[in-house]
């Protein structure tokens, strides 16, 4: 396995190195955004869930840990609650659009690397008088590694984007429910 990877890298061009480096960077950014935002959102969701449970229980108090409570600072008008909801969701969803960008662009970056690899392979074969499938197949399969890497990165980015979008939706639901209760209670 290691020998195959080293052989692939030794036969690769500068474009392939750039494509694989960029996809590696994309993968690192994807995991960093996911881990950082996931734990921040999980904490926010936990606090908002407790706050909603507190509002719907007998004591009917607004949790001091709630982002909505911190934002309104005691004043509970419909307009202020709505503005706070929007601001909290905006902050909670920061970075998620990068996951969508990475998910949509990484396969194209990988495809670019594959096309360049195939073009370079055909350029090498132009000097040969006879080229058979046994010579072309390994060169093309090496070129397809870039596409596979792009798809690999896209799978993680898209999956993490969907998870984070769902978490933001849940947070929005908790915030809206709290706002409705506070407005109803006047």
Tab-separated table of C-alpha atoms in Angstrom:
chain	number	residue	atom	x	y	z
A	1	UNK	CA	0.000	0.000	0.000
A	2	UNK	CA	2.724	2.458	0.971
A	3	UNK	CA	4.731	1.435	-2.080
A	4	UNK	CA	1.718	2.110	-4.312
A	5	UNK	CA	1.200	5.572	-2.817
A	6	UNK	CA	4.886	6.450	-3.165
A	7	UNK	CA	4.899	5.178	-6.758
A	8	UNK	CA	1.797	7.277	-7.508
A	9	UNK	CA	3.345	10.412	-5.997
A	10	UNK	CA	6.647	9.907	-7.785
A	11	UNK	CA	4.858	9.718	-11.161
A	12	UNK	CA	2.551	12.672	-10.453
A	13	UNK	CA	2.866	16.186	-11.794
A	14	UNK	CA	2.837	19.516	-9.995
A	15	UNK	CA	-0.860	19.962	-10.799
A	16	UNK	CA	-1.664	16.663	-9.080
A	17	UNK	CA	0.294	17.756	-6.016
A	18	UNK	CA	-1.580	21.062	-5.940
A	19	UNK	CA	-4.960	19.355	-6.356
A	20	UNK	CA	-4.248	16.813	-3.617
A	21	UNK	CA	-2.868	19.525	-1.307
A	22	UNK	CA	-5.957	21.668	-1.842
A	23	UNK	CA	-8.270	18.727	-1.209
A	24	UNK	CA	-6.305	17.876	1.943
A	25	UNK	CA	-6.733	21.461	3.116
A	26	UNK	CA	-10.451	21.244	2.329
A	27	UNK	CA	-10.716	18.070	4.407
A	28	UNK	CA	-8.963	19.678	7.378
A	29	UNK	CA	-11.178	22.777	7.154
A	30	UNK	CA	-14.279	20.591	6.901
A	31	UNK	CA	-13.477	18.682	10.070
A	32	UNK	CA	-12.419	21.830	11.914
A	33	UNK	CA	-15.649	23.680	11.077
A	34	UNK	CA	-17.743	20.662	11.941
A	35	UNK	CA	-16.140	19.965	15.305
A	36	UNK	CA	-16.004	23.611	16.353
A	37	UNK	CA	-19.581	24.443	15.331
A	38	UNK	CA	-21.052	21.097	16.414
A	39	UNK	CA	-20.006	21.456	20.047
A	40	UNK	CA	-20.997	25.129	20.139
A	41	UNK	CA	-24.427	24.301	18.716
A	42	UNK	CA	-24.870	21.328	21.022
A	43	UNK	CA	-24.278	23.593	24.007
A	44	UNK	CA	-26.698	26.211	22.699
A	45	UNK	CA	-29.336	23.571	22.003
A	46	UNK	CA	-28.999	22.146	25.494
A	47	UNK	CA	-29.430	25.599	27.080
A	48	UNK	CA	-32.415	26.508	24.897
A	49	UNK	CA	-34.078	23.163	25.548
A	50	UNK	CA	-33.710	23.665	29.298
A	51	UNK	CA	-35.041	27.194	28.963
A	52	UNK	CA	-38.086	25.993	27.024
A	53	UNK	CA	-38.730	23.265	29.577
A	54	UNK	CA	-38.444	25.866	32.319
A	55	UNK	CA	-40.930	28.169	30.571
A	56	UNK	CA	-43.449	25.369	30.130
A	57	UNK	CA	-43.128	24.018	33.673
A	58	UNK	CA	-44.906	25.255	36.772
A	59	UNK	CA	-42.256	27.776	37.758
A	60	UNK	CA	-42.507	29.476	34.337
A	61	UNK	CA	-39.180	31.218	34.623
A	62	UNK	CA	-36.907	32.273	31.783
A	63	UNK	CA	-33.534	30.538	32.034
A	64	UNK	CA	-30.568	32.900	32.449
A	65	UNK	CA	-28.539	30.575	30.194
A	66	UNK	CA	-30.844	31.154	27.242
A	67	UNK	CA	-29.356	33.184	24.409
A	68	UNK	CA	-32.780	34.727	23.904
A	69	UNK	CA	-32.852	35.929	27.528
A	70	UNK	CA	-29.344	37.390	27.237
A	71	UNK	CA	-30.289	39.220	24.061
A	72	UNK	CA	-33.570	40.726	25.251
A	73	UNK	CA	-32.207	41.637	28.710
A	74	UNK	CA	-35.627	41.651	30.335
A	75	UNK	CA	-37.574	43.515	27.640
A	76	UNK	CA	-39.900	41.074	25.872
A	77	UNK	CA	-41.527	42.813	22.922
A	78	UNK	CA	-42.421	40.795	19.824
A	79	UNK	CA	-40.108	42.846	17.605
A	80	UNK	CA	-37.137	42.550	19.953
A	81	UNK	CA	-37.639	38.801	20.370
A	82	UNK	CA	-37.810	38.390	16.594
A	83	UNK	CA	-34.638	40.438	16.089
A	84	UNK	CA	-32.853	38.399	18.762
A	85	UNK	CA	-33.942	35.126	17.147
A	86	UNK	CA	-32.538	36.254	13.811
A	87	UNK	CA	-29.248	37.354	15.381
A	88	UNK	CA	-28.844	34.102	17.331
A	89	UNK	CA	-29.541	31.972	14.243
A	90	UNK	CA	-27.119	34.077	12.185
A	91	UNK	CA	-24.381	33.508	14.759
A	92	UNK	CA	-25.231	29.808	15.124
A	93	UNK	CA	-25.071	29.177	11.384
A	94	UNK	CA	-21.750	30.905	10.771
A	95	UNK	CA	-19.308	28.654	8.955
A	96	UNK	CA	-21.950	26.258	7.704
A	97	UNK	CA	-22.002	27.819	4.250
A	98	UNK	CA	-18.315	26.892	3.914
A	99	UNK	CA	-19.278	23.245	4.272
A	100	UNK	CA	-21.688	23.651	1.351
A	101	UNK	CA	-19.013	25.398	-0.716
A	102	UNK	CA	-16.481	22.655	-0.024
A	103	UNK	CA	-19.052	19.926	-0.748
A	104	UNK	CA	-19.888	21.437	-4.111
A	105	UNK	CA	-16.397	22.416	-5.291
A	106	UNK	CA	-14.186	19.525	-4.156
A	107	UNK	CA	-15.455	17.041	-6.799
A	108	UNK	CA	-14.681	19.631	-9.501
A	109	UNK	CA	-11.188	20.162	-8.129
A	110	UNK	CA	-10.671	16.395	-8.164
A	111	UNK	CA	-12.045	16.196	-11.692
A	112	UNK	CA	-9.655	18.936	-12.777
A	113	UNK	CA	-6.757	16.894	-11.382
A	114	UNK	CA	-8.004	13.823	-13.232
A	115	UNK	CA	-8.333	15.647	-16.558
A	116	UNK	CA	-4.829	17.067	-16.245
A	117	UNK	CA	-3.494	13.618	-15.311
A	118	UNK	CA	-5.144	12.019	-18.342
A	119	UNK	CA	-3.836	14.754	-20.635
A	120	UNK	CA	-0.323	14.243	-19.289
A	121	UNK	CA	-0.657	10.476	-19.802
A	122	UNK	CA	-1.694	10.930	-23.405
A	123	UNK	CA	1.172	13.354	-23.937
A	124	UNK	CA	3.599	10.676	-22.689
A	125	UNK	CA	2.037	8.092	-25.008
A	126	UNK	CA	2.399	10.305	-28.083
A	127	UNK	CA	6.044	9.303	-28.457
A	128	UNK	CA	5.205	5.571	-28.508
A	129	UNK	CA	4.389	3.886	-31.808
A	130	UNK	CA	2.224	1.190	-30.227
A	131	UNK	CA	0.237	1.747	-27.079
A	132	UNK	CA	-1.981	-0.988	-25.685
A	133	UNK	CA	-4.606	-1.079	-23.020
A	134	UNK	CA	-2.083	-2.539	-20.573
A	135	UNK	CA	-0.121	0.734	-20.781
A	136	UNK	CA	-3.049	3.160	-20.847
A	137	UNK	CA	-5.098	1.597	-18.024
A	138	UNK	CA	-2.590	2.150	-15.189
A	139	UNK	CA	-2.015	5.761	-16.237
A	140	UNK	CA	-5.715	6.550	-16.324
A	141	UNK	CA	-6.351	4.763	-13.026
A	142	UNK	CA	-3.634	6.890	-11.424
A	143	UNK	CA	-5.299	10.002	-12.822
A	144	UNK	CA	-8.645	8.972	-11.306
A	145	UNK	CA	-7.189	9.185	-7.794
A	146	UNK	CA	-7.789	12.948	-7.817
A	147	UNK	CA	-11.500	12.479	-8.567
A	148	UNK	CA	-11.782	9.896	-5.809
A	149	UNK	CA	-10.116	12.310	-3.375
A	150	UNK	CA	-12.523	15.088	-4.391
A	151	UNK	CA	-15.548	12.865	-3.885
A	152	UNK	CA	-14.165	11.664	-0.542
A	153	UNK	CA	-13.902	15.247	0.733
A	154	UNK	CA	-17.338	16.141	-0.666
A	155	UNK	CA	-19.004	13.260	1.177
A	156	UNK	CA	-17.783	14.509	4.542
A	157	UNK	CA	-18.510	18.160	3.784
A	158	UNK	CA	-22.045	17.439	2.571
A	159	UNK	CA	-22.835	15.122	5.480
A	160	UNK	CA	-21.530	17.621	8.036
A	161	UNK	CA	-23.448	20.435	6.313
A	162	UNK	CA	-26.687	18.460	6.630
A	163	UNK	CA	-26.048	17.674	10.299
A	164	UNK	CA	-25.285	21.305	11.105
A	165	UNK	CA	-28.287	22.583	9.156
A	166	UNK	CA	-30.507	20.265	11.187
A	167	UNK	CA	-28.981	21.503	14.449
A	168	UNK	CA	-29.592	25.130	13.460
A	169	UNK	CA	-33.192	24.222	12.576
A	170	UNK	CA	-33.682	22.649	16.010
A	171	UNK	CA	-32.226	25.745	17.672
A	172	UNK	CA	-34.555	27.961	15.653
A	173	UNK	CA	-37.524	25.835	16.753
A	174	UNK	CA	-36.615	26.222	20.434
A	175	UNK	CA	-36.138	29.965	20.058
A	176	UNK	CA	-39.459	30.443	18.263
A	177	UNK	CA	-41.302	28.363	20.852
A	178	UNK	CA	-39.825	30.425	23.692
A	179	UNK	CA	-40.701	33.657	21.909
A	180	UNK	CA	-44.294	32.564	21.389
A	181	UNK	CA	-44.647	31.632	25.050
A	182	UNK	CA	-43.149	34.913	26.215
A	183	UNK	CA	-45.394	36.926	23.896
A	184	UNK	CA	-48.461	34.962	25.039
A	185	UNK	CA	-47.619	35.556	28.687
A	186	UNK	CA	-47.152	39.249	27.946
